[in-house]
Amino acid sequence: MNVIRKALGSLMAAGVVALCSCGPKLPELPVAEVKPYFGDAAKTKAIDTAYYEVRDTKGNKLGTVLFSSPYSDGVKGFNGPTPLLIALDAEGRIKEVALLENQETPRFAQRVVEGGLYDAWNGLTVDEALGKDVDAVSGATYTSNGVKNSLVARLKAYQRQLKK
């Protein structure tokens, strides 16, 4: 799973560069990268550089993949930004939150995983997740707060995108 997170982090960095230097062409998100979250995925469609719809072979929407960057780039954990992947199911409920490649101290990042922070939002709608007060993981407060604030920044941006 760490390989996928690193690859997705690299993809996002490359995608943002490609968008800035090549004009309106949006970066592709390989189907293989979303299979861990959507097993029946057959196609991804870029809505913007950090927002993808995931569909099956019949064209049915399975869900959405959101990347917190660039919306949360100013949010810092202990050692820098805490970029996230947020997978939403077809009904708009959070399936999974995952930390992408980052500069956090591995020990603190692991504490956040073991403390269940990423699971705190599973099954919630975007509105419910934004309204939920999630405690930081003891011993990894800065990393936890970075993750929480990155998630909030991205979900608020997603709400704005849906209203367009």
PDB file of C-alpha atoms in Angstrom:
ATOM      1  CA  MET A   1       0.000   0.000   0.000  1.00  0.00           C
ATOM      2  CA  ASN A   2       2.918   2.380   0.696  1.00  0.00           C
ATOM      3  CA  VAL A   3       4.073   1.881  -2.894  1.00  0.00           C
ATOM      4  CA  ILE A   4       0.642   2.957  -4.130  1.00  0.00           C
ATOM      5  CA  ARG A   5       0.649   6.008  -1.870  1.00  0.00           C
ATOM      6  CA  LYS A   6       4.113   7.031  -3.066  1.00  0.00           C
ATOM      7  CA  ALA A   7       3.104   6.504  -6.690  1.00  0.00           C
ATOM      8  CA  LEU A   8      -0.061   8.550  -6.240  1.00  0.00           C
ATOM      9  CA  GLY A   9       1.900  11.323  -4.544  1.00  0.00           C
ATOM     10  CA  SER A  10       4.359  11.366  -7.436  1.00  0.00           C
ATOM     11  CA  LEU A  11       1.505  11.269  -9.941  1.00  0.00           C
ATOM     12  CA  MET A  12      -0.107  14.287  -8.343  1.00  0.00           C
ATOM     13  CA  ALA A  13       3.143  16.230  -8.344  1.00  0.00           C
ATOM     14  CA  ALA A  14       3.708  15.368 -12.010  1.00  0.00           C
ATOM     15  CA  GLY A  15       0.089  16.103 -12.876  1.00  0.00           C
ATOM     16  CA  VAL A  16       0.183  19.578 -11.409  1.00  0.00           C
ATOM     17  CA  VAL A  17       3.398  20.312 -13.330  1.00  0.00           C
ATOM     18  CA  ALA A  18       1.859  18.930 -16.519  1.00  0.00           C
ATOM     19  CA  LEU A  19      -1.254  21.031 -16.088  1.00  0.00           C
ATOM     20  CA  CYS A  20       0.759  24.192 -15.500  1.00  0.00           C
ATOM     21  CA  SER A  21       3.105  23.643 -18.453  1.00  0.00           C
ATOM     22  CA  CYS A  22       0.759  22.058 -20.996  1.00  0.00           C
ATOM     23  CA  GLY A  23      -2.475  23.956 -20.667  1.00  0.00           C
ATOM     24  CA  PRO A  24      -5.896  22.461 -19.982  1.00  0.00           C
ATOM     25  CA  LYS A  25      -5.055  18.740 -20.419  1.00  0.00           C
ATOM     26  CA  LEU A  26      -5.775  17.024 -17.112  1.00  0.00           C
ATOM     27  CA  PRO A  27      -3.504  14.265 -15.806  1.00  0.00           C
ATOM     28  CA  GLU A  28      -4.739  10.701 -16.007  1.00  0.00           C
ATOM     29  CA  LEU A  29      -5.086   8.508 -12.953  1.00  0.00           C
ATOM     30  CA  PRO A  30      -4.284   4.898 -13.890  1.00  0.00           C
ATOM     31  CA  VAL A  31      -7.048   2.442 -13.020  1.00  0.00           C
ATOM     32  CA  ALA A  32      -4.511   0.223 -11.265  1.00  0.00           C
ATOM     33  CA  GLU A  33      -3.957   3.000  -8.723  1.00  0.00           C
ATOM     34  CA  VAL A  34      -7.624   3.035  -7.660  1.00  0.00           C
ATOM     35  CA  LYS A  35      -8.157  -0.752  -7.627  1.00  0.00           C
ATOM     36  CA  PRO A  36      -7.277  -0.981  -3.902  1.00  0.00           C
ATOM     37  CA  TYR A  37     -10.233   1.310  -3.194  1.00  0.00           C
ATOM     38  CA  PHE A  38     -12.567   0.295  -6.033  1.00  0.00           C
ATOM     39  CA  GLY A  39     -12.008  -3.335  -7.038  1.00  0.00           C
ATOM     40  CA  ASP A  40     -14.370  -3.138 -10.044  1.00  0.00           C
ATOM     41  CA  ALA A  41     -12.803   0.031 -11.444  1.00  0.00           C
ATOM     42  CA  ALA A  42     -12.405   0.080 -15.230  1.00  0.00           C
ATOM     43  CA  LYS A  43     -12.007   3.795 -15.942  1.00  0.00           C
ATOM     44  CA  THR A  44     -11.115   7.043 -14.226  1.00  0.00           C
ATOM     45  CA  LYS A  45     -12.133  10.479 -15.411  1.00  0.00           C
ATOM     46  CA  ALA A  46     -10.328  13.631 -14.308  1.00  0.00           C
ATOM     47  CA  ILE A  47     -12.641  16.408 -13.171  1.00  0.00           C
ATOM     48  CA  ASP A  48      -9.634  18.511 -12.144  1.00  0.00           C
ATOM     49  CA  THR A  49      -6.052  17.761 -11.102  1.00  0.00           C
ATOM     50  CA  ALA A  50      -7.182  16.477  -7.707  1.00  0.00           C
ATOM     51  CA  TYR A  51     -10.678  15.084  -8.390  1.00  0.00           C
ATOM     52  CA  TYR A  52     -11.442  11.880 -10.296  1.00  0.00           C
ATOM     53  CA  GLU A  53     -14.588   9.886 -10.923  1.00  0.00           C
ATOM     54  CA  VAL A  54     -14.190   6.100 -10.938  1.00  0.00           C
ATOM     55  CA  ARG A  55     -16.433   3.938 -13.137  1.00  0.00           C
ATOM     56  CA  ASP A  56     -16.922   0.226 -13.836  1.00  0.00           C
ATOM     57  CA  THR A  57     -17.009  -1.497 -17.240  1.00  0.00           C
ATOM     58  CA  LYS A  58     -20.691  -0.582 -17.718  1.00  0.00           C
ATOM     59  CA  GLY A  59     -20.023   3.095 -16.992  1.00  0.00           C
ATOM     60  CA  ASN A  60     -21.622   3.045 -13.551  1.00  0.00           C
ATOM     61  CA  LYS A  61     -20.048   5.441 -11.091  1.00  0.00           C
ATOM     62  CA  LEU A  62     -18.304   3.541  -8.310  1.00  0.00           C
ATOM     63  CA  GLY A  63     -17.072   6.601  -6.491  1.00  0.00           C
ATOM     64  CA  THR A  64     -14.689   9.512  -6.379  1.00  0.00           C
ATOM     65  CA  VAL A  65     -11.018   9.918  -5.570  1.00  0.00           C
ATOM     66  CA  LEU A  66      -9.907  13.243  -4.151  1.00  0.00           C
ATOM     67  CA  PHE A  67      -6.351  14.359  -3.529  1.00  0.00           C
ATOM     68  CA  SER A  68      -5.835  17.018  -0.888  1.00  0.00           C
ATOM     69  CA  SER A  69      -3.045  18.716  -2.832  1.00  0.00           C
ATOM     70  CA  PRO A  70      -3.071  21.506  -3.961  1.00  0.00           C
ATOM     71  CA  TYR A  71      -5.972  22.507  -1.701  1.00  0.00           C
ATOM     72  CA  SER A  72      -4.117  21.693   1.514  1.00  0.00           C
ATOM     73  CA  ASP A  73      -0.545  22.524   0.506  1.00  0.00           C
ATOM     74  CA  GLY A  74      -0.345  25.221   3.197  1.00  0.00           C
ATOM     75  CA  VAL A  75      -1.354  22.767   5.930  1.00  0.00           C
ATOM     76  CA  LYS A  76       1.605  21.416   7.868  1.00  0.00           C
ATOM     77  CA  GLY A  77       2.083  18.391  10.062  1.00  0.00           C
ATOM     78  CA  PHE A  78       5.275  17.914  12.071  1.00  0.00           C
ATOM     79  CA  ASN A  79       7.685  18.048   9.109  1.00  0.00           C
ATOM     80  CA  GLY A  80       5.626  19.573   6.321  1.00  0.00           C
ATOM     81  CA  PRO A  81       2.486  19.002   4.256  1.00  0.00           C
ATOM     82  CA  THR A  82       0.306  15.949   4.913  1.00  0.00           C
ATOM     83  CA  PRO A  83      -1.101  15.091   1.468  1.00  0.00           C
ATOM     84  CA  LEU A  84      -4.077  12.750   1.459  1.00  0.00           C
ATOM     85  CA  LEU A  85      -6.061  10.529  -0.839  1.00  0.00           C
ATOM     86  CA  ILE A  86      -9.753  10.481   0.051  1.00  0.00           C
ATOM     87  CA  ALA A  87     -11.899   7.762  -1.552  1.00  0.00           C
ATOM     88  CA  LEU A  88     -15.668   8.357  -1.584  1.00  0.00           C
ATOM     89  CA  ASP A  89     -18.186   5.672  -2.535  1.00  0.00           C
ATOM     90  CA  ALA A  90     -20.939   6.220  -5.103  1.00  0.00           C
ATOM     91  CA  GLU A  91     -23.213   7.691  -2.418  1.00  0.00           C
ATOM     92  CA  GLY A  92     -20.559  10.195  -1.385  1.00  0.00           C
ATOM     93  CA  ARG A  93     -19.537   8.476   1.849  1.00  0.00           C
ATOM     94  CA  ILE A  94     -15.881   8.242   2.799  1.00  0.00           C
ATOM     95  CA  LYS A  95     -14.490   4.765   2.095  1.00  0.00           C
ATOM     96  CA  GLU A  96     -10.900   5.470   3.033  1.00  0.00           C
ATOM     97  CA  VAL A  97      -8.458   8.228   3.879  1.00  0.00           C
ATOM     98  CA  ALA A  98      -4.791   7.543   3.183  1.00  0.00           C
ATOM     99  CA  LEU A  99      -1.644   9.555   3.751  1.00  0.00           C
ATOM    100  CA  LEU A 100       0.402   9.941   0.564  1.00  0.00           C
ATOM    101  CA  GLU A 101       4.152  10.415   0.276  1.00  0.00           C
ATOM    102  CA  ASN A 102       5.247  12.956   2.890  1.00  0.00           C
ATOM    103  CA  GLN A 103       8.087  14.145   5.081  1.00  0.00           C
ATOM    104  CA  GLU A 104       6.552  13.154   8.421  1.00  0.00           C
ATOM    105  CA  THR A 105       8.664  11.136  10.819  1.00  0.00           C
ATOM    106  CA  PRO A 106       7.704   7.508  10.058  1.00  0.00           C
ATOM    107  CA  ARG A 107       7.248   6.753  13.764  1.00  0.00           C
ATOM    108  CA  PHE A 108       4.660   9.549  14.127  1.00  0.00           C
ATOM    109  CA  ALA A 109       2.932   8.663  10.869  1.00  0.00           C
ATOM    110  CA  GLN A 110       2.626   5.051  12.073  1.00  0.00           C
ATOM    111  CA  ARG A 111       1.150   6.194  15.390  1.00  0.00           C
ATOM    112  CA  VAL A 112      -1.557   8.028  13.474  1.00  0.00           C
ATOM    113  CA  VAL A 113      -2.390   4.837  11.567  1.00  0.00           C
ATOM    114  CA  GLU A 114      -2.364   2.694  14.704  1.00  0.00           C
ATOM    115  CA  GLY A 115      -4.452   5.296  16.550  1.00  0.00           C
ATOM    116  CA  GLY A 116      -7.234   4.867  13.970  1.00  0.00           C
ATOM    117  CA  LEU A 117      -7.304   8.492  12.845  1.00  0.00           C
ATOM    118  CA  TYR A 118      -7.830   7.673   9.159  1.00  0.00           C
ATOM    119  CA  ASP A 119     -10.707   5.337  10.023  1.00  0.00           C
ATOM    120  CA  ALA A 120     -12.497   8.053  12.053  1.00  0.00           C
ATOM    121  CA  TRP A 121     -14.187   9.378   8.900  1.00  0.00           C
ATOM    122  CA  ASN A 122     -15.064   6.077   7.201  1.00  0.00           C
ATOM    123  CA  GLY A 123     -18.749   5.802   6.362  1.00  0.00           C
ATOM    124  CA  LEU A 124     -19.424   9.513   6.844  1.00  0.00           C
ATOM    125  CA  THR A 125     -20.752  11.913   4.235  1.00  0.00           C
ATOM    126  CA  VAL A 126     -18.681  14.986   3.452  1.00  0.00           C
ATOM    127  CA  ASP A 127     -20.960  17.129   5.629  1.00  0.00           C
ATOM    128  CA  GLU A 128     -20.774  14.650   8.509  1.00  0.00           C
ATOM    129  CA  ALA A 129     -16.980  14.441   8.234  1.00  0.00           C
ATOM    130  CA  LEU A 130     -16.669  18.222   8.279  1.00  0.00           C
ATOM    131  CA  GLY A 131     -18.866  18.381  11.375  1.00  0.00           C
ATOM    132  CA  LYS A 132     -17.069  15.631  13.265  1.00  0.00           C
ATOM    133  CA  ASP A 133     -14.616  16.622  15.992  1.00  0.00           C
ATOM    134  CA  VAL A 134     -11.816  14.074  15.749  1.00  0.00           C
ATOM    135  CA  ASP A 135      -9.212  13.880  18.508  1.00  0.00           C
ATOM    136  CA  ALA A 136      -5.524  13.937  17.652  1.00  0.00           C
ATOM    137  CA  VAL A 137      -3.544  10.766  18.303  1.00  0.00           C
ATOM    138  CA  SER A 138      -1.483  11.068  21.482  1.00  0.00           C
ATOM    139  CA  GLY A 139       2.216  11.161  20.693  1.00  0.00           C
ATOM    140  CA  ALA A 140       1.606  12.342  17.129  1.00  0.00           C
ATOM    141  CA  THR A 141      -0.352  15.532  17.656  1.00  0.00           C
ATOM    142  CA  TYR A 142       1.252  17.643  14.915  1.00  0.00           C
ATOM    143  CA  THR A 143       0.908  14.897  12.325  1.00  0.00           C
ATOM    144  CA  SER A 144      -2.684  14.224  13.412  1.00  0.00           C
ATOM    145  CA  ASN A 145      -3.596  17.883  13.191  1.00  0.00           C
ATOM    146  CA  GLY A 146      -1.958  18.120   9.775  1.00  0.00           C
ATOM    147  CA  VAL A 147      -4.047  15.197   8.544  1.00  0.00           C
ATOM    148  CA  LYS A 148      -7.267  16.581  10.027  1.00  0.00           C
ATOM    149  CA  ASN A 149      -6.681  20.043   8.582  1.00  0.00           C
ATOM    150  CA  SER A 150      -5.720  18.635   5.165  1.00  0.00           C
ATOM    151  CA  LEU A 151      -8.913  16.589   5.089  1.00  0.00           C
ATOM    152  CA  VAL A 152     -11.039  19.590   6.061  1.00  0.00           C
ATOM    153  CA  ALA A 153      -9.386  21.841   3.459  1.00  0.00           C
ATOM    154  CA  ARG A 154      -9.969  19.284   0.701  1.00  0.00           C
ATOM    155  CA  LEU A 155     -13.539  18.449   1.646  1.00  0.00           C
ATOM    156  CA  LYS A 156     -14.465  22.137   1.780  1.00  0.00           C
ATOM    157  CA  ALA A 157     -12.952  22.628  -1.677  1.00  0.00           C
ATOM    158  CA  TYR A 158     -14.896  19.570  -2.898  1.00  0.00           C
ATOM    159  CA  GLN A 159     -18.144  21.077  -1.601  1.00  0.00           C
ATOM    160  CA  ARG A 160     -17.392  24.252  -3.566  1.00  0.00           C
ATOM    161  CA  GLN A 161     -16.689  22.182  -6.681  1.00  0.00           C
ATOM    162  CA  LEU A 162     -20.018  20.385  -6.394  1.00  0.00           C
ATOM    163  CA  LYS A 163     -21.879  23.694  -6.242  1.00  0.00           C
ATOM    164  CA  LYS A 164     -20.448  24.882  -9.578  1.00  0.00           C
TER     165      LYS A 164
END
